[in-house]
Amino acid sequence: MIQRAPARRLPAATDSACPLSGLRGTLDNPGVAHIRFVPLAVALVIAWCGVVRAADPVTAFVGGRVIPVGRAEIPAGTVVIRGGTIVAVGPADSTPVPPDAQRIDTTGLVVMPGLVDTHSHVGGGQGGDASGPVQPDVRILDSINVRDAGFRKCRAGGLTTLNIMPGSGHLASGQTVYVKLRRVDTIDELLYRDADGRPLGGLKMANGTNSQKEPPFPGTRGKSAALVRQKFVKALAYRDKLAQAAEDPDKRPDRDLELEALVDVLEKRKIVHHHCHRADDIMTVLRLRDEFGFDVVLHHVSEAWKVAGALAKSGAACSVIVLDSPGGKIEAAEFSLVNGAALEAAGVPCALHTDDPVTDSRLFLRTAALAVRAGMSRDKAIESLTLAGARMLGLGDRIGSLDVGKDADLIVLSGDPLSVKTRVLQTFVEGRQVFDRDDPEDRLFAVGGFGASRDQKAEPCCIGPALGGLK
Amino acid sequence: MSLDRWRACRSPLAARMAAVVIALAAPAVAVAEVLVVRGDVVHTMAGPRITDGVVVIEDGTITAVGPAATTPLPANAKRLRGAVVTPGLVDAHSVVGLAGHLNQPQDQDQLDTAEAIQPELRALDAYNPQERLIEWLRGFGVTTMHTGHAPGALVSGQTMVVKLAGTTVEEAVLVPMAMVAVTLGDAARREGGDADAKSPGTRSKAVAMLRAELVKAQEYRRKRALADASKHPDVDLGLETMAGVLGGTVPLLVTADRAHDIASALRVAEEFGVRVVLDSAAEGYLLADRIKAAGVPVIVHPTMRRAGGGGETENLSFENAATLRAAGIPIALQSGYESYVPKTRVVLFEAGLASVHGLTFEQALAAVTIDAATIIGVADRVGSLAVGKDGDVAIYDGDPFEYTTHCTGVVIDGVVMSEEAR
């Protein structure tokens, strides 16, 4: 019934150098949960694992078809990871496996980077409320339920990085957040952060029909653009005042969280993730981008096929949705499956996304396969699930491909990534296993069934996979 | 173009004219009077698969199916070829044609919520054969669908079976009244402003109202059958419809996802002796034995239906169809009802996913061909490739369930509707 590797060759966890890592399963069991509250035991565990972790466990995935992304596939390859980092990728017969490595036989299987979803709504997060159409101060990270079962389903689908966005019912619905799907207790431990420790994310904006409603929301497209322009004009003035205050602190304007967020956008510290479907809405986003000079990723772009040439000239990147049918709302009425192929042909950077719950994160690979069905090349389609999305999040130097020095986010598949028969067998984030299809609990989220959408219990905080999240 | 051709073929006048033309000059006439479809593999769904097989269609009807090497082929036939040939797909439950792709009030005729119980609403009177989603579905091999009034009201109206062809519903329809659509569970709840629009407000009220309607229909049916015509009650379109349900000619299509709502459906079916077809049944796998014992078929939710947390489908499983089938329950798959984006699902894709979650290839294909046709009552016409059946065929350039395979040809009643790779 289930397509599987002929034998189970993969370990339950990669951090086997920690002799207590095997306890993770035990500690999940409520029957012995009290162990967590024995401070001495916890301290010992932390100390012991911490020491061992310093030695950085090494794991080698040997013999499988390796899809590194961005360069040629390796029919029989080896991927070596040390701690949370990739340290070697190459043909199995010429890539040495370190003697201290735990060796995982991936013969007959496929190893590729963890998937990057540039547009997700997993975690029940919310953005702005009904008070107005422009709320760039609102952060989705303040509302995400990290125990939402959706995160488990994402890992089951091979996703390792998400851009979690507020909705499209506002012109600016709030700040998005880039998360790494570690198994942890709080949203703070999921975040990608910049060098200064600030959470990474963009600003969600939208035009078209979703954000049109009763005042104070706009009633037309022209009004939508005017409201956005007015706010950006204010942000420009605010930025000028901040610049003047650098010379004279007395001139410093009062802090304004909305305008601060927009200044982040104007200064290109935050990218705009812009919902747009219709060709004219796409062009309106580009017009505003050119006027105010922000960076933008165009999301959904149902009618990209109509303006692929203009998109190519603009240099903008597109994150494309793939749907089973057009419509459901007027602006998606002329959706086409050829968008991926049309953008590829025009030379436009193209990622794919789930828009979960619009499409199911567990079927993200399918999205690429349907793009191929409609004419996209296989290589570009796979890149659209990984490296292209990573680049659009500004994380292209860290994730999205199997390259030395990048994070050890990878998935092991039972076969070709574009086949309906293929299963995600295991998902690793920073070298740690976060999904194992052989684990009955994980399988529930992969396949569905009773309880598969219920919020999940907390992860044990101090053992195994969570350890990396401790500061 | 192809619609016109299809209509031309179906029209007796056009057929006569074509015959005259052929008789006079015998040129190559545009309408495909004789068609040969050849496949490296032909899944007839009426027997074992045929390697290098052919399907011969004449005047819209299949006249031969067999190995290419041994099946006599008519001369001057139009020929189509593909890697895989299947019967035209049968979508066991949709709302397409009543629900349009724009999702605006003017193209959403699948649900009227003025009353909780409106069995008199005919699908025929709301079906738009020009709806773009019909062409979309047809492009992926769907040639027959069971469509009509949607889930969302206790008794929302009637359903019907159509071919995905024709410019009027009269041309498209196979079965004008197929089932009466009933919804149990949260989706049937009403919270209207005035007292009339507040019911049903609970599950038990919904079942009480449904039982009361069936009791009323029993009385109506009894009185309409009285020998003394003067004692007949006035014709009531709704009760007339429900009387048909009681008489066993029309099943109730009961949409229920929670296990306890499924149990309610079975309870009502037993009490009134009515035929029930379960629809969606997200938690059906919890009650497989009960459903089997009740002899009720299930038109299982789209495999990819959303399992929103907290909603009635939160316990969905990709393996539901397989679990039910393994229990011996007749199952079919459906495109279902979508309230947003995407506006419809596609049974080819839903069956594909089911085929890797416990159903075999043949079982999954049957769930969108012969088994679907059987459950919706049109297996004498469609769902398999057999002599005497309608010439409905889908052609593919590979494994139909593989994501990257294309549907390369669709034939309805012997007319080539599409040869575009989709």
Coordinates of N, CA and C in Angstrom, one line a residue, chain A residues 115 117 122 149-159 354 356 359-367 413 417 420 422-424 435 437 442-449 452-453, chain B residues 303-308 313-319 353 357 403:
Chain A
L115 N 12.2 21.7 1.3 CA 11.5 22.5 0.4 C 11.2 23.9 1.1
D117 N 8.8 27.1 1.2 CA 7.5 27.6 0.8 C 7.5 29.1 1.0
V122 N 0.2 28.6 7.5 CA 0.2 27.6 8.5 C 0.4 28.2 9.9
A149 N -1.2 21.7 14.1 CA -0.9 20.4 13.4 C -0.3 20.7 12.0
G150 N -0.6 21.9 11.5 CA -0.1 22.2 10.2 C 1.4 22.1 10.0
F151 N 2.1 22.5 11.1 CA 3.5 22.4 11.1 C 4.0 20.9 10.9
R152 N 3.3 20.0 11.6 CA 3.6 18.6 11.4 C 3.4 18.2 10.0
K153 N 2.3 18.7 9.4 CA 2.0 18.3 8.0 C 3.0 18.9 7.1
C154 N 3.5 20.1 7.3 CA 4.5 20.7 6.5 C 5.8 19.8 6.5
R155 N 6.2 19.4 7.7 CA 7.4 18.5 7.8 C 7.2 17.2 7.0
A156 N 5.9 16.7 7.1 CA 5.6 15.5 6.4 C 5.7 15.7 4.9
G157 N 5.4 16.9 4.4 CA 5.5 17.2 3.0 C 6.9 17.6 2.6
G158 N 7.9 17.6 3.5 CA 9.3 17.9 3.1 C 9.6 19.3 3.2
L159 N 8.7 20.1 3.7 CA 9.0 21.6 3.9 C 9.9 21.8 5.1
T354 N 2.6 27.1 -1.6 CA 1.4 26.3 -1.3 C 0.2 27.3 -1.1
D356 N -0.9 27.4 1.6 CA -1.6 26.6 2.6 C -2.5 27.4 3.4
T359 N -3.6 25.3 -1.0 CA -3.2 23.9 -1.4 C -2.5 23.3 -0.2
D360 N -2.4 22.0 -0.2 CA -1.9 21.3 1.0 C -0.4 21.2 1.0
S361 N 0.2 21.6 2.1 CA 1.6 21.5 2.2 C 2.2 20.1 2.0
R362 N 1.4 19.1 2.3 CA 1.9 17.7 2.1 C 2.1 17.4 0.6
L363 N 1.5 18.2 -0.3 CA 1.5 18.0 -1.7 C 2.2 19.1 -2.5
F364 N 3.2 19.7 -1.8 CA 3.9 20.8 -2.4 C 4.7 20.2 -3.6
L365 N 5.3 19.0 -3.5 CA 6.0 18.5 -4.7 C 5.1 18.4 -5.9
R366 N 3.8 18.1 -5.6 CA 2.8 17.9 -6.7 C 2.7 19.2 -7.5
T367 N 2.8 20.3 -6.8 CA 2.7 21.7 -7.4 C 3.8 21.8 -8.5
L413 N 13.5 11.0 -0.2 CA 12.3 10.6 -0.9 C 12.4 9.2 -1.4
P417 N 11.0 13.1 -7.4 CA 10.2 14.1 -6.7 C 8.9 14.5 -7.4
V420 N 3.7 10.9 -8.6 CA 2.6 10.7 -7.6 C 2.9 9.6 -6.6
T422 N 5.7 8.9 -5.2 CA 6.8 9.2 -4.3 C 6.3 9.7 -2.9
R423 N 7.0 9.2 -1.9 CA 6.8 9.6 -0.5 C 7.9 10.3 0.0
V424 N 7.6 11.3 0.8 CA 8.7 11.9 1.7 C 8.9 10.9 2.8
F435 N 10.9 14.6 10.8 CA 9.8 13.8 10.3 C 10.3 12.4 9.9
R437 N 8.5 8.9 8.3 CA 7.3 8.3 8.0 C 7.0 6.9 8.6
D442 N 4.1 10.4 13.3 CA 4.4 11.2 12.1 C 3.6 10.8 10.9
R443 N 3.4 9.5 10.8 CA 2.6 9.0 9.7 C 1.2 9.6 9.7
L444 N 0.6 9.7 10.9 CA -0.7 10.3 11.0 C -0.8 11.6 10.3
F445 N 0.2 12.4 10.5 CA 0.2 13.7 9.8 C 0.4 13.7 8.3
A446 N 1.2 12.7 7.9 CA 1.4 12.5 6.5 C 0.2 12.1 5.7
V447 N -0.6 11.2 6.4 CA -1.7 10.6 5.7 C -3.0 11.1 6.1
G448 N -3.1 11.6 7.3 CA -4.4 12.1 7.8 C -5.0 11.0 8.7
G449 N -6.2 11.3 9.3 CA -6.9 10.4 10.1 C -7.3 11.1 11.4
A452 N -5.5 14.2 13.3 CA -4.4 14.7 12.5 C -4.5 16.2 12.4
S453 N -5.5 16.8 12.8 CA -5.6 18.3 12.7 C -5.6 19.0 14.1
Chain B
T303 N -10.0 13.3 -2.5 CA -8.8 12.9 -1.7 C -8.1 14.1 -1.1
M304 N -8.0 15.2 -1.9 CA -7.3 16.3 -1.5 C -8.1 17.4 -0.8
R305 N -9.4 17.0 -0.4 CA -10.2 17.9 0.3 C -9.5 18.5 1.5
R306 N -9.8 19.8 1.9 CA -9.0 20.4 2.9 C -9.5 19.9 4.3
A307 N -8.5 19.7 5.2 CA -8.8 19.3 6.5 C -8.6 20.4 7.5
G308 N -9.4 21.4 7.4 CA -9.2 22.6 8.3 C -9.3 22.2 9.7
T313 N -14.1 18.4 8.7 CA -13.3 17.5 7.9 C -11.9 17.4 8.5
E314 N -11.8 17.8 9.8 CA -10.4 17.8 10.4 C -9.8 16.4 10.5
N315 N -10.6 15.4 10.4 CA -10.0 14.0 10.5 C -9.9 13.3 9.2
L316 N -9.9 14.1 8.2 CA -9.8 13.5 6.8 C -8.6 12.6 6.7
S317 N -8.7 11.6 5.9 CA -7.5 10.7 5.6 C -7.4 10.5 4.2
F318 N -6.2 10.5 3.6 CA -6.0 10.2 2.2 C -6.4 8.7 2.0
E319 N -6.4 7.9 3.1 CA -6.7 6.5 2.9 C -8.2 6.1 3.1
L353 N -4.3 10.4 -6.5 CA -3.7 10.4 -5.1 C -4.3 9.2 -4.3
H357 N -2.7 5.7 -2.1 CA -3.0 5.7 -0.7 C -4.0 4.5 -0.4
Y403 N 1.4 12.7 -12.3 CA 1.2 14.2 -12.3 C 1.6 14.8 -13.7

